[in-house]
Tab-separated table of C-alpha atoms and ligand atoms in Angstrom:
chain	number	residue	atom	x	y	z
A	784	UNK	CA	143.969	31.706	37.519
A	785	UNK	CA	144.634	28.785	39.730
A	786	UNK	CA	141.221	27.070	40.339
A	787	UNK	CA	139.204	27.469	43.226
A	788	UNK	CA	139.574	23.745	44.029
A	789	UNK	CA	143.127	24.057	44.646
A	790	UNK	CA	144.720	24.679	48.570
A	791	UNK	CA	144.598	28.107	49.402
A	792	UNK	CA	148.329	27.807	49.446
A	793	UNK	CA	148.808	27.434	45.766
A	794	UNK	CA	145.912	29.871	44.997
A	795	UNK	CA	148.046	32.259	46.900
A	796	UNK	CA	151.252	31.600	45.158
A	797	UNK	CA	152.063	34.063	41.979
A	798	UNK	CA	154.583	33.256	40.028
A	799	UNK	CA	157.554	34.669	41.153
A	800	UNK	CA	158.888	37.548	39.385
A	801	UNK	CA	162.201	35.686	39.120
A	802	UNK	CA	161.210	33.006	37.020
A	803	UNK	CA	159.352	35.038	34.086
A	804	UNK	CA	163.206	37.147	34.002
A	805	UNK	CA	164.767	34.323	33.675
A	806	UNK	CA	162.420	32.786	30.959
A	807	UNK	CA	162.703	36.188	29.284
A	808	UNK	CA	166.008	35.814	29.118
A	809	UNK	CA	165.948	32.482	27.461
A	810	UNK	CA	163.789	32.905	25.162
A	811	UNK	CA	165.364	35.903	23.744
A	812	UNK	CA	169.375	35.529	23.818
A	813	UNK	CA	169.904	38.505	22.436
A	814	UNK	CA	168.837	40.088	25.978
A	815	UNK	CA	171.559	41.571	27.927
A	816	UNK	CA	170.373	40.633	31.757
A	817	UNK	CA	171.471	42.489	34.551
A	818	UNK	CA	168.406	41.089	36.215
A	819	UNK	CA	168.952	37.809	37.167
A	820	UNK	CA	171.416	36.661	40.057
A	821	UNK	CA	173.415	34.464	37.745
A	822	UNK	CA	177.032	34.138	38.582
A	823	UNK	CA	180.165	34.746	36.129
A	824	UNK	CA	180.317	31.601	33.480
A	825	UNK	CA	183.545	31.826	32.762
A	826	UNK	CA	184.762	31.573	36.501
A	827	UNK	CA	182.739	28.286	37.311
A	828	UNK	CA	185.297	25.645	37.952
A	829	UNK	CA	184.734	23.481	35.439
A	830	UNK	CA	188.467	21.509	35.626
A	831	UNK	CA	188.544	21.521	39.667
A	832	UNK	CA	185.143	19.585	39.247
A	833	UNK	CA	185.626	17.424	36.796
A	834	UNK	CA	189.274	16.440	38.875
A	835	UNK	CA	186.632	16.276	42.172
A	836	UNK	CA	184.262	13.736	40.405
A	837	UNK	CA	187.224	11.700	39.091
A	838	UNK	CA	188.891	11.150	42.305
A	839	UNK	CA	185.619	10.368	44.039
A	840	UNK	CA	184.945	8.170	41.564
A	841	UNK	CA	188.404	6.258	41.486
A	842	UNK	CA	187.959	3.909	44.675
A	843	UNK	CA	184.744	1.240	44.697
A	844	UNK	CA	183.900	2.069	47.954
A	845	UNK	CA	184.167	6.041	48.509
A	846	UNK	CA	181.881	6.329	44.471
A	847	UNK	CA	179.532	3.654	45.784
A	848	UNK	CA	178.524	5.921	49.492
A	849	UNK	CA	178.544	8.980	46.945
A	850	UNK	CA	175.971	7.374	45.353
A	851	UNK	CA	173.363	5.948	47.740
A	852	UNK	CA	171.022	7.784	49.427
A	853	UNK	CA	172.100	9.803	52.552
A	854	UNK	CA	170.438	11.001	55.206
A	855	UNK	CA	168.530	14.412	56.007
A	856	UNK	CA	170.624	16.378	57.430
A	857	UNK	CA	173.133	15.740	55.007
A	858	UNK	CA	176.829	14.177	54.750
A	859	UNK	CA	178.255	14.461	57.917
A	860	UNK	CA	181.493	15.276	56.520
A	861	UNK	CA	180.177	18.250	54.622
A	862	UNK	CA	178.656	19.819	58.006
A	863	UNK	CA	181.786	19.218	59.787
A	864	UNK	CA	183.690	21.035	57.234
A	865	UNK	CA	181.373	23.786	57.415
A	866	UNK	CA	181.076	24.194	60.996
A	867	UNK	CA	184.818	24.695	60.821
A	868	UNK	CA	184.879	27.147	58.377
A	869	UNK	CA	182.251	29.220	60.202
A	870	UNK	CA	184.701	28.889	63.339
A	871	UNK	CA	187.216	30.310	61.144
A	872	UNK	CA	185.328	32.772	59.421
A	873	UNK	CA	184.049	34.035	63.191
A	874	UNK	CA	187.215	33.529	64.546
A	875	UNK	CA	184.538	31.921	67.800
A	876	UNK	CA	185.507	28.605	69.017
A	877	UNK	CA	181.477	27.761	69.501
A	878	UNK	CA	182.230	25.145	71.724
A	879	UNK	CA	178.440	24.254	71.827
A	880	UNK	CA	177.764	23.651	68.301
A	881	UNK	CA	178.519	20.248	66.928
A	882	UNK	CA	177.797	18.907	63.353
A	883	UNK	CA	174.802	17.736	64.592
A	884	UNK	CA	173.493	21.806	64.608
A	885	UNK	CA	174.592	22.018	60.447
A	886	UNK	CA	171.742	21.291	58.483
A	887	UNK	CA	171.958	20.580	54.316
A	888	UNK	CA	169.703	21.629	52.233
A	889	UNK	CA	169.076	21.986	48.165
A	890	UNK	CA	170.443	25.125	48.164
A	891	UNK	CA	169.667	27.771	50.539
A	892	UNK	CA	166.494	28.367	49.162
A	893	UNK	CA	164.751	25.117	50.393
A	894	UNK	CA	166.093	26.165	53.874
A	895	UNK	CA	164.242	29.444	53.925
A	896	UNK	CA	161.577	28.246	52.736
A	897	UNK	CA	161.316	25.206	55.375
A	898	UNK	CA	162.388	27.565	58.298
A	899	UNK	CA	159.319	29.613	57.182
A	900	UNK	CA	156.890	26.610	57.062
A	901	UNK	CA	157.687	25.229	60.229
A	902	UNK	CA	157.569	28.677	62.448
A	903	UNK	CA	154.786	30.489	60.657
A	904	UNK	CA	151.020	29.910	60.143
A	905	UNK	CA	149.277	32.091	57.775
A	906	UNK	CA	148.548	35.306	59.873
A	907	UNK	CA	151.676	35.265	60.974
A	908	UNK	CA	154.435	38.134	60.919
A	909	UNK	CA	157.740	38.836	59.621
A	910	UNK	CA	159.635	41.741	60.213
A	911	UNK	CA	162.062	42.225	56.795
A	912	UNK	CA	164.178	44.903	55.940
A	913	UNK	CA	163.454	47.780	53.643
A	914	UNK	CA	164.240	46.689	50.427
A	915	UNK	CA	164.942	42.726	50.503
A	916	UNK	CA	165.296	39.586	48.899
A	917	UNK	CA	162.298	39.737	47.162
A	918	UNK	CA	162.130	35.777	46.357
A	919	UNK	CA	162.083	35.781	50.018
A	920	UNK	CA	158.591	37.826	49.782
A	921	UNK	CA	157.140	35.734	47.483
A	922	UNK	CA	157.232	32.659	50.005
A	923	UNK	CA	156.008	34.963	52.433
A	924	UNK	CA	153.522	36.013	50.098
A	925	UNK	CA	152.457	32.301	48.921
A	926	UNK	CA	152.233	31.038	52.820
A	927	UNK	CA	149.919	33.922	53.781
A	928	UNK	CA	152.837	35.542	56.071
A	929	UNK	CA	152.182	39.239	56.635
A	930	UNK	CA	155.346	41.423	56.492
A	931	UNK	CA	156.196	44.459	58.563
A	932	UNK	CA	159.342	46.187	57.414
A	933	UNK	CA	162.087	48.659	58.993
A	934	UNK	CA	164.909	50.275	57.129
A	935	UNK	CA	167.897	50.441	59.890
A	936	UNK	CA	168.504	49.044	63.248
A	937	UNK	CA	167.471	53.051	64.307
A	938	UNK	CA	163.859	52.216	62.971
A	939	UNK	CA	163.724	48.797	64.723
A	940	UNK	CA	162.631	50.020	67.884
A	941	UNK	CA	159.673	51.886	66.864
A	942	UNK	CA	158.750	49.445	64.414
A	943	UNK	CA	158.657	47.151	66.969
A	944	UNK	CA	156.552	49.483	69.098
A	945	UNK	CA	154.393	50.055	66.065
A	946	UNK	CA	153.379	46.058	66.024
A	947	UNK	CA	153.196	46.145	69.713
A	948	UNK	CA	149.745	48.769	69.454
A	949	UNK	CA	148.382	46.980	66.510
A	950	UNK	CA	148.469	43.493	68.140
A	951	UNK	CA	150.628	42.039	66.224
A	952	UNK	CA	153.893	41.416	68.290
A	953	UNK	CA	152.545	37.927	69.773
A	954	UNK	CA	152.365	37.099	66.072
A	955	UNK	CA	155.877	37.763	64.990
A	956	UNK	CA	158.025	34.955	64.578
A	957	UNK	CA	161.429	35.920	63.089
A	958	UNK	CA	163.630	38.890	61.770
A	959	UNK	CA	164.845	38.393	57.818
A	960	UNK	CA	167.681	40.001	57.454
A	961	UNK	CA	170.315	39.643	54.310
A	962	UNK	CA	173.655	41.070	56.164
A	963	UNK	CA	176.021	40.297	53.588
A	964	UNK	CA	175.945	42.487	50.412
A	965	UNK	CA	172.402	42.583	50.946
A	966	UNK	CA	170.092	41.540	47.595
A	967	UNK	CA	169.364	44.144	46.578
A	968	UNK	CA	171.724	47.276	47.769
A	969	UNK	CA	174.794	45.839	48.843
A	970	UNK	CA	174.505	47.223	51.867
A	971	UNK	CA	176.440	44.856	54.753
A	972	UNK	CA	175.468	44.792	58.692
A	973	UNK	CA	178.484	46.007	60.614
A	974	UNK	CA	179.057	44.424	64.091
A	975	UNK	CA	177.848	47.608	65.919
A	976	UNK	CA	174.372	47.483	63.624
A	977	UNK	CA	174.050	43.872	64.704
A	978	UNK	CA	174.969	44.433	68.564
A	979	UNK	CA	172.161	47.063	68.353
A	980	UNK	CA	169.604	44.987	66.980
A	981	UNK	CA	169.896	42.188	68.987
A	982	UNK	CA	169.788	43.902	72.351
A	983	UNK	CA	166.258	46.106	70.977
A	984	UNK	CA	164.869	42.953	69.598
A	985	UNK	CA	165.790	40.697	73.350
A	986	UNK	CA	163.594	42.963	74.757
A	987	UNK	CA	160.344	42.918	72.934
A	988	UNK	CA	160.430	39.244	73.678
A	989	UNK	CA	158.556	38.784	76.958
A	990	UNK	CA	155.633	40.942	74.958
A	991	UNK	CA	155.906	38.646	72.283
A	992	UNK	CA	155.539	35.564	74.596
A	993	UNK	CA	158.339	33.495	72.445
A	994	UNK	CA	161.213	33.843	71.577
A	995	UNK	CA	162.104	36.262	67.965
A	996	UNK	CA	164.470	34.427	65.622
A	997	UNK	CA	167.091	36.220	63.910
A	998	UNK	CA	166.787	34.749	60.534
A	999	UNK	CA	170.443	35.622	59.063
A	1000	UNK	CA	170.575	35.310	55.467
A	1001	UNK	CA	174.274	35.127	54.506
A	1002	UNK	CA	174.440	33.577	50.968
A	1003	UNK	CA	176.883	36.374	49.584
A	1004	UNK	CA	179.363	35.988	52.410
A	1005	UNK	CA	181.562	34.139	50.513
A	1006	UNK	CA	181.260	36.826	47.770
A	1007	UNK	CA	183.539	39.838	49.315
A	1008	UNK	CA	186.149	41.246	47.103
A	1009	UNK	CA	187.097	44.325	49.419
A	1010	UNK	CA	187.094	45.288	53.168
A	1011	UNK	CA	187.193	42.980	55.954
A	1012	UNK	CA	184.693	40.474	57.246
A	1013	UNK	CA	182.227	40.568	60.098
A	1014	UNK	CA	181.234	37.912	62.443
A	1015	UNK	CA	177.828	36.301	62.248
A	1016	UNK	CA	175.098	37.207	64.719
A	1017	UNK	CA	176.113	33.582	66.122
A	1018	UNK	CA	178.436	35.441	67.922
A	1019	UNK	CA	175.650	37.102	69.792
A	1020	UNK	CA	173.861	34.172	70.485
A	1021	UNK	CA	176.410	31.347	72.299
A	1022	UNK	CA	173.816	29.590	73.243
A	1023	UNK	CA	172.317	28.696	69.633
A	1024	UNK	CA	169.186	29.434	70.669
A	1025	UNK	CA	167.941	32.534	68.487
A	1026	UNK	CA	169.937	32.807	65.349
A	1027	UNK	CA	169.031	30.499	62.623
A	1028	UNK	CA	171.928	31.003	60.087
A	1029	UNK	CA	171.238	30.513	56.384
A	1030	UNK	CA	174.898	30.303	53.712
A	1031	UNK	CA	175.169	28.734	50.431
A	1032	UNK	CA	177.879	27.119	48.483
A	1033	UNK	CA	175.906	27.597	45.145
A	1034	UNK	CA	177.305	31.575	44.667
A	1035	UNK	CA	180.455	31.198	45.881
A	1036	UNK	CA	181.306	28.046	43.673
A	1037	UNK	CA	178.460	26.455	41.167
A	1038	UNK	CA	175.212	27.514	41.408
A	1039	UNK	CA	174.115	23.691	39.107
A	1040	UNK	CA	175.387	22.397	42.468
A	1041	UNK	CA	172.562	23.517	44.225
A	1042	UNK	CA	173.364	22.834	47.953
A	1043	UNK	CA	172.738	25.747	50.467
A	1044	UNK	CA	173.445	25.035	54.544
A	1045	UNK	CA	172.455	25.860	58.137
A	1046	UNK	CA	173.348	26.246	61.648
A	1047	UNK	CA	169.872	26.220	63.956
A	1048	UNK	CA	168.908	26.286	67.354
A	1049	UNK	CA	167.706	22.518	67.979
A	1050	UNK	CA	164.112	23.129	68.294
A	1051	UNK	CA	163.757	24.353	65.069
A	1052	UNK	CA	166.245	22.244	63.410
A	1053	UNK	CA	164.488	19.021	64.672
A	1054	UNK	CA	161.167	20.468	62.987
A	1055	UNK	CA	163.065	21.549	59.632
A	1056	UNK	CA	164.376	18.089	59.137
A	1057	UNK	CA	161.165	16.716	60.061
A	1058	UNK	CA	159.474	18.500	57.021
A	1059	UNK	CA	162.486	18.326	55.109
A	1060	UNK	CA	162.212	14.712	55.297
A	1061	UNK	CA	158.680	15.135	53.878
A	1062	UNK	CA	159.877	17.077	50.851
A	1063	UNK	CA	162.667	15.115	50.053
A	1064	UNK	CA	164.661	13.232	52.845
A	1065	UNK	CA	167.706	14.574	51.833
A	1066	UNK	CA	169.753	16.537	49.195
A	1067	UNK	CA	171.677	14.620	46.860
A	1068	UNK	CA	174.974	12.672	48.214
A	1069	UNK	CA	177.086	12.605	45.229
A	1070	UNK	CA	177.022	16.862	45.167
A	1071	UNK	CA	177.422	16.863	48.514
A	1072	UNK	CA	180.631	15.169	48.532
A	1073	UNK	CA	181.795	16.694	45.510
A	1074	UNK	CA	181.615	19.743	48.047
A	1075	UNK	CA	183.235	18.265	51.077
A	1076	UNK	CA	186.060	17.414	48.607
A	1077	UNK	CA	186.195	20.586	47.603
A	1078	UNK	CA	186.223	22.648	51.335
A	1079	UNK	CA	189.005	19.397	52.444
A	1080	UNK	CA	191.365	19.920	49.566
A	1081	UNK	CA	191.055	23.940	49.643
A	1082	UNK	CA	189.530	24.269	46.360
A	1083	UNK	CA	186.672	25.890	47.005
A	1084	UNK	CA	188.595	28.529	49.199
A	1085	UNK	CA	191.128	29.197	46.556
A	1086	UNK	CA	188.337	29.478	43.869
A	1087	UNK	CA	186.907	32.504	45.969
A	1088	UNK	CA	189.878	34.437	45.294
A	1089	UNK	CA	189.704	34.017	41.844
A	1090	UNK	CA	185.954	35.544	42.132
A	1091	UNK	CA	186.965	37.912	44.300
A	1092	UNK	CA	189.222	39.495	41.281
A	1093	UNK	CA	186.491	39.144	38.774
A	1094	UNK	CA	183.662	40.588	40.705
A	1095	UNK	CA	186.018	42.969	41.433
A	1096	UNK	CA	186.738	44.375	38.048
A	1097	UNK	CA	182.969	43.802	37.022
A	1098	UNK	CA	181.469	45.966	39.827
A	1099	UNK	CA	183.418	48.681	38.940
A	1100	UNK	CA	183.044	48.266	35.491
A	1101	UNK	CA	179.530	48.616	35.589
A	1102	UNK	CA	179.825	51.093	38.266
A	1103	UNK	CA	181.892	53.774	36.155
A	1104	UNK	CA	179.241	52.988	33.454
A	1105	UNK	CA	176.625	54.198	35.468
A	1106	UNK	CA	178.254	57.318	36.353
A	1107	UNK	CA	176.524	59.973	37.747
A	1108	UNK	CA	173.768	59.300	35.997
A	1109	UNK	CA	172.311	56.935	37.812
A	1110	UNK	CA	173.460	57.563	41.573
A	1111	UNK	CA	174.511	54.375	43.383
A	1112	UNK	CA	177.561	53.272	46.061
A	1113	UNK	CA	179.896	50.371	45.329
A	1114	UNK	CA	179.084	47.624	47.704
A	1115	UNK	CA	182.180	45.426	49.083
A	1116	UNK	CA	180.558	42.226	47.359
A	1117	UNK	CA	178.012	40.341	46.212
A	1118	UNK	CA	176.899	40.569	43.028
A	1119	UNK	CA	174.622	43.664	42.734
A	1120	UNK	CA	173.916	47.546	42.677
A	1121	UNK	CA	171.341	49.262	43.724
A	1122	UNK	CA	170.639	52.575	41.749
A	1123	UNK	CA	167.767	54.814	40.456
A	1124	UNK	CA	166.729	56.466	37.864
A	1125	UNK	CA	167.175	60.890	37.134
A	1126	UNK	CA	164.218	62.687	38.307
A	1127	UNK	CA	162.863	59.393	39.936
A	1128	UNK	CA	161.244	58.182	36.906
A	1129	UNK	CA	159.224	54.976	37.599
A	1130	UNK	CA	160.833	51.031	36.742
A	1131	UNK	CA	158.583	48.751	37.558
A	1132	UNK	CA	157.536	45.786	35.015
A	1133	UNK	CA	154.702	48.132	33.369
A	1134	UNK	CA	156.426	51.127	33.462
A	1135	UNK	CA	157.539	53.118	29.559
A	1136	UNK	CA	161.131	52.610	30.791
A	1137	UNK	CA	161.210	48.868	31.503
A	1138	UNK	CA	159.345	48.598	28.455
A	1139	UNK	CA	161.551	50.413	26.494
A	1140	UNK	CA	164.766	49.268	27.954
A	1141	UNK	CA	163.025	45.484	26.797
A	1142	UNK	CA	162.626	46.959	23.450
A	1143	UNK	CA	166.464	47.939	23.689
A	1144	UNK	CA	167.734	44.622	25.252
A	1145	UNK	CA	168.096	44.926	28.631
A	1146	UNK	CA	166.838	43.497	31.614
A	1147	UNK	CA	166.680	44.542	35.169
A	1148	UNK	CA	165.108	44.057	38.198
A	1149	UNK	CA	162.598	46.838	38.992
A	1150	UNK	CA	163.305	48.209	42.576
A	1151	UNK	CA	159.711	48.016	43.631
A	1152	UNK	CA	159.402	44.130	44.012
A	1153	UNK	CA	161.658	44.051	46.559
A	1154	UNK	CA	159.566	46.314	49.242
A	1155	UNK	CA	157.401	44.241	51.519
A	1156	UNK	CA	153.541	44.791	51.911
A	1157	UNK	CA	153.441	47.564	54.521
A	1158	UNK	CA	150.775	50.094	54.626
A	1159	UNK	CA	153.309	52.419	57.100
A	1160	UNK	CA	154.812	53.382	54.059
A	1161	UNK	CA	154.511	53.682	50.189
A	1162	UNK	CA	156.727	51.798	48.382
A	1163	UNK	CA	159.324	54.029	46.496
A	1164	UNK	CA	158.541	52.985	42.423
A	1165	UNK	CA	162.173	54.426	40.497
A	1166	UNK	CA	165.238	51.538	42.031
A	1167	UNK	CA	166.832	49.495	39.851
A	1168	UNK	CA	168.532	46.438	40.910
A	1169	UNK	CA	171.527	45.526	38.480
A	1170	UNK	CA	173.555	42.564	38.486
A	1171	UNK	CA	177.354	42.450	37.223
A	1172	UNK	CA	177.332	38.392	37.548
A	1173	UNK	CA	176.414	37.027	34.828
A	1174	UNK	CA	177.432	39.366	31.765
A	1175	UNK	CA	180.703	39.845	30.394
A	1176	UNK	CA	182.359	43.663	30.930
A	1177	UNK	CA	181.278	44.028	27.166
A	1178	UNK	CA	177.780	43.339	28.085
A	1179	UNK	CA	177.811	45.499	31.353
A	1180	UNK	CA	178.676	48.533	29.208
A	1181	UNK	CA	176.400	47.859	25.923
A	1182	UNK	CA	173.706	47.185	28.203
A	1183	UNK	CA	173.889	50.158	30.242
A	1184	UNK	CA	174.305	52.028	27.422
A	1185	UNK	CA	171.020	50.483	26.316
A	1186	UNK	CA	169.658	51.263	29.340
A	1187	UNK	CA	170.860	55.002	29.080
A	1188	UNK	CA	168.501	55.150	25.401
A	1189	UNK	CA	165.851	53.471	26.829
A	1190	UNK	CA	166.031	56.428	29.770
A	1191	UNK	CA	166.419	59.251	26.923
A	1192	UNK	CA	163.258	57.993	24.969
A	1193	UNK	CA	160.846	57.228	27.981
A	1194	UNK	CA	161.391	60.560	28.680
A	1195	UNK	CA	158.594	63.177	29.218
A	1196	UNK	CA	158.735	64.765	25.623
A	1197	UNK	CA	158.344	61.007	24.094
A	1198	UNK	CA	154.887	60.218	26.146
A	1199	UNK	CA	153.031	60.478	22.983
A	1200	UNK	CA	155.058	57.890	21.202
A	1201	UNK	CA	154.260	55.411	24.053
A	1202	UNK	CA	153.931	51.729	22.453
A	1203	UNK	CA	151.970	48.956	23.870
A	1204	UNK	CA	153.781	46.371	26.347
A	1205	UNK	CA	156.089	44.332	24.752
A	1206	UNK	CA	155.921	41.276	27.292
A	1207	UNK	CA	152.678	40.928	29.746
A	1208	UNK	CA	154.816	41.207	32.870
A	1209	UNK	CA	153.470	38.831	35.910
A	1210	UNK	CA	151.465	40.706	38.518
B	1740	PLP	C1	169.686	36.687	49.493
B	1740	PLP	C2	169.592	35.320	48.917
B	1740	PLP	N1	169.368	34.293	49.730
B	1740	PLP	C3	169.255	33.038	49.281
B	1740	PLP	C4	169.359	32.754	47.932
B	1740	PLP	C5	169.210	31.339	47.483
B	1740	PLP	O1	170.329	30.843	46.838
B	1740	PLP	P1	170.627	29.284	46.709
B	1740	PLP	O2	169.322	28.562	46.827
B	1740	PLP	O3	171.254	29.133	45.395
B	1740	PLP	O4	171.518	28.933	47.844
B	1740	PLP	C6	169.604	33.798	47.032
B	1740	PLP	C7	169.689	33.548	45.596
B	1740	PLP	O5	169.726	34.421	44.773
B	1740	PLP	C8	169.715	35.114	47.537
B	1740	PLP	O6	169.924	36.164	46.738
């Protein structure tokens, strides 16, 4: 219990569920996680790095800059090279954005959390989709944020209707969408689902007296291994005056790198930077330009095809180990799947089978903490989210196969042989 003298912020905050998984997982190796969002070990570019660092480090002048301090928004090298890549990537010219629009942050994390503390006071609304990111939920959940939720650009409309009657519409400040490879389903917005979402959620906006930011998460972009692309809902917006547009370079190349980016509309980039400068007035120079080296000399692009291969071949792995079993699609990318369990059995943190699958080894992330607070609906108790990142193909099979006797023994007929918890699982 955090004591009552404390701000109502951190009385609010739980821990997140994401950092007693990953503890778990620490503290007993023997675990096999397909809970955490941990990328492939093996893959993380150990050699390009280490020829990055030397070469930055070879001439006085260019290890000396690396070194100092830099400034807020970050090296300006960095956001050039990512501006262009989003050009690329959009195949858009965005003749009105200039590296002065690219924000760096530590990771993408610290920039959803700062575009959350500078557009919402407690009270205040977000509209997320149904499931999502649900690290996401705990900010909105520590900052007093209330959630409404919608599962398709179908449902938007009448959601939006919905918080029209109750009030609530002059309260809702942004849209959270995940549209690449979403965490948790691996479900990807197509250009027609964006289209459609932006023109229903234009016009709610004279209701809602201000404008309704498309917050578009895209951390997994960078993480396809089949299909094609699709452009950013920057694309919609030429402007730059809705969209605030959230990537990371952590996934894609090291996640110990820690550096996340963003392209955002100037009002609300001139308030991020002013709190960012608060927090920490700017993310660390030396990774940064161990980054820009790596988008200049192509590293980083060629290392994505390399990833591409091995999330490839792990997806599917761990697909064909689920089987029928446990119905899921293969997503395109990223690095999860979304499945649930025979005769919708529950999987949350208390439930017999996440106890027993514990017991066996194996760790998951129960589907229910990633649906919102929203009384419209219940929240469905048997998903599973399941990660192929971090464990080998051994590991995908032997713990799904742990995961399969776990299933068998929490079954019906073994109720009476129910044990007690084996870990007191955070609230
Ligand atoms: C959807 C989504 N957004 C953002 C992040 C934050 O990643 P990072 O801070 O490493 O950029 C994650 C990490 O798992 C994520 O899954």
């Amino acid at each position: 219990m955090t004591p009552p003298y404390f701000s109502a912020m951190a009385r609010r905050a739980h821990e997140p569920p994401i950092s007693w998984l990953m503890r778990l997982k620490l503290e007993r190796p023997d675990l096999i996680s397909l809970a955490a969002g941990f990328t492939d070990d093996e893959t993380l570019p150990v050699r390009h790095v280490r020829a990055l660092v030397n070469r930055l480090l070879a001439r006085a002048t260019a290890g000396r800059a690396a070194l100092q301090y830099g400034t807020t928004a970050g090296l300006p090298a960095l956001r050039s090279l990512l501006l262009d890549r989003l050009r690329q990537q959009d195949e858009a010219s965005y003749e009105k954005l200039t590296v002065d629009d690219v924000v760096i942050t530590n990771g993408s994390q610290q920039l959803l959390y700062l575009i959350t503390e500078v557009l919402c006071d407690p009270g205040d609304v977000v509209l997320v989709e149904d499931p999502t990111y649900f690290v996401y939920l705990s900010i909105l959940q520590a900052r007093g944020v209330r959630t409404a939720t919608f599962a398709s650009p179908a449902d938007l409309s009448a959601k939006l209707d919905a918080l029209q009657k109750r009030g609530w519409l002059p309260r809702l400040k942004l849209v959270y969408l995940v549209t690449y490879f979403r965490n948790p389903t691996g479900h990807t917005w197509s250009w027609p689902m964006k289209e459609e979402a932006w023109r229903i959620l234009r016009r709610y906006e004279r209701a809602a007296g201000h404008p309704i930011f498309v917050l578009e998460d895209a951390a997994y972009r960078d993480l396809r291994f089949d299909g094609e692309d699709v452009p950013s809902f920057l694309k919609l917006d030429p402007g730059n005056r809705r969209v605030l547009y959230t990537n990371t370079l952590t996934k894609p190349f090291a996640t110990g790198l820690k550096v996340g980016y963003g392209i955002l509309p100037a009002p609300v980039r001139r308030a991020v930077l002013r709190a960012k400068g608060n927090h920490d007035f700017g993310t660390a120079n030396f990774l940064q330009a161990i980054l820009a080296r790596a988008l200049e000399d192509g590293v980083y692009q060629n290392h994505l095809q390399r990833l591409a291969q091995t999330y490839r071949r792990k997806c599917h792995t761990l697909a064909a180990a689920l089987g029928e079993q446990f119905p899921h699609e293969i997503p395109e990318g990223g690095l999860y799947i979304w499945t649930q369990t025979p005769n919708s059995e529950p999987t949350g943190f208390r439930s017999r089978l996440f106890q027993r699958a514990l017991r066996a080894g194996v760790l998951y992330v129960p589907g229910e903490l990633c649906y919102a607070e929203d009384p419209s609906r219940p929240v469905p108790r048997h998903f599973l989210r399941l990660s192929f990142g971090a464990p080998t193909l051994a590991q995908i099979r032997e713990g799904v196969r742990r995961l399969q006797a776990a299933l068998r023994s929490s079954e019906p007929s073994e109720t009476g042989r129910r044990g007690q918890p084996v870990a007191v699982a955070p609230k």
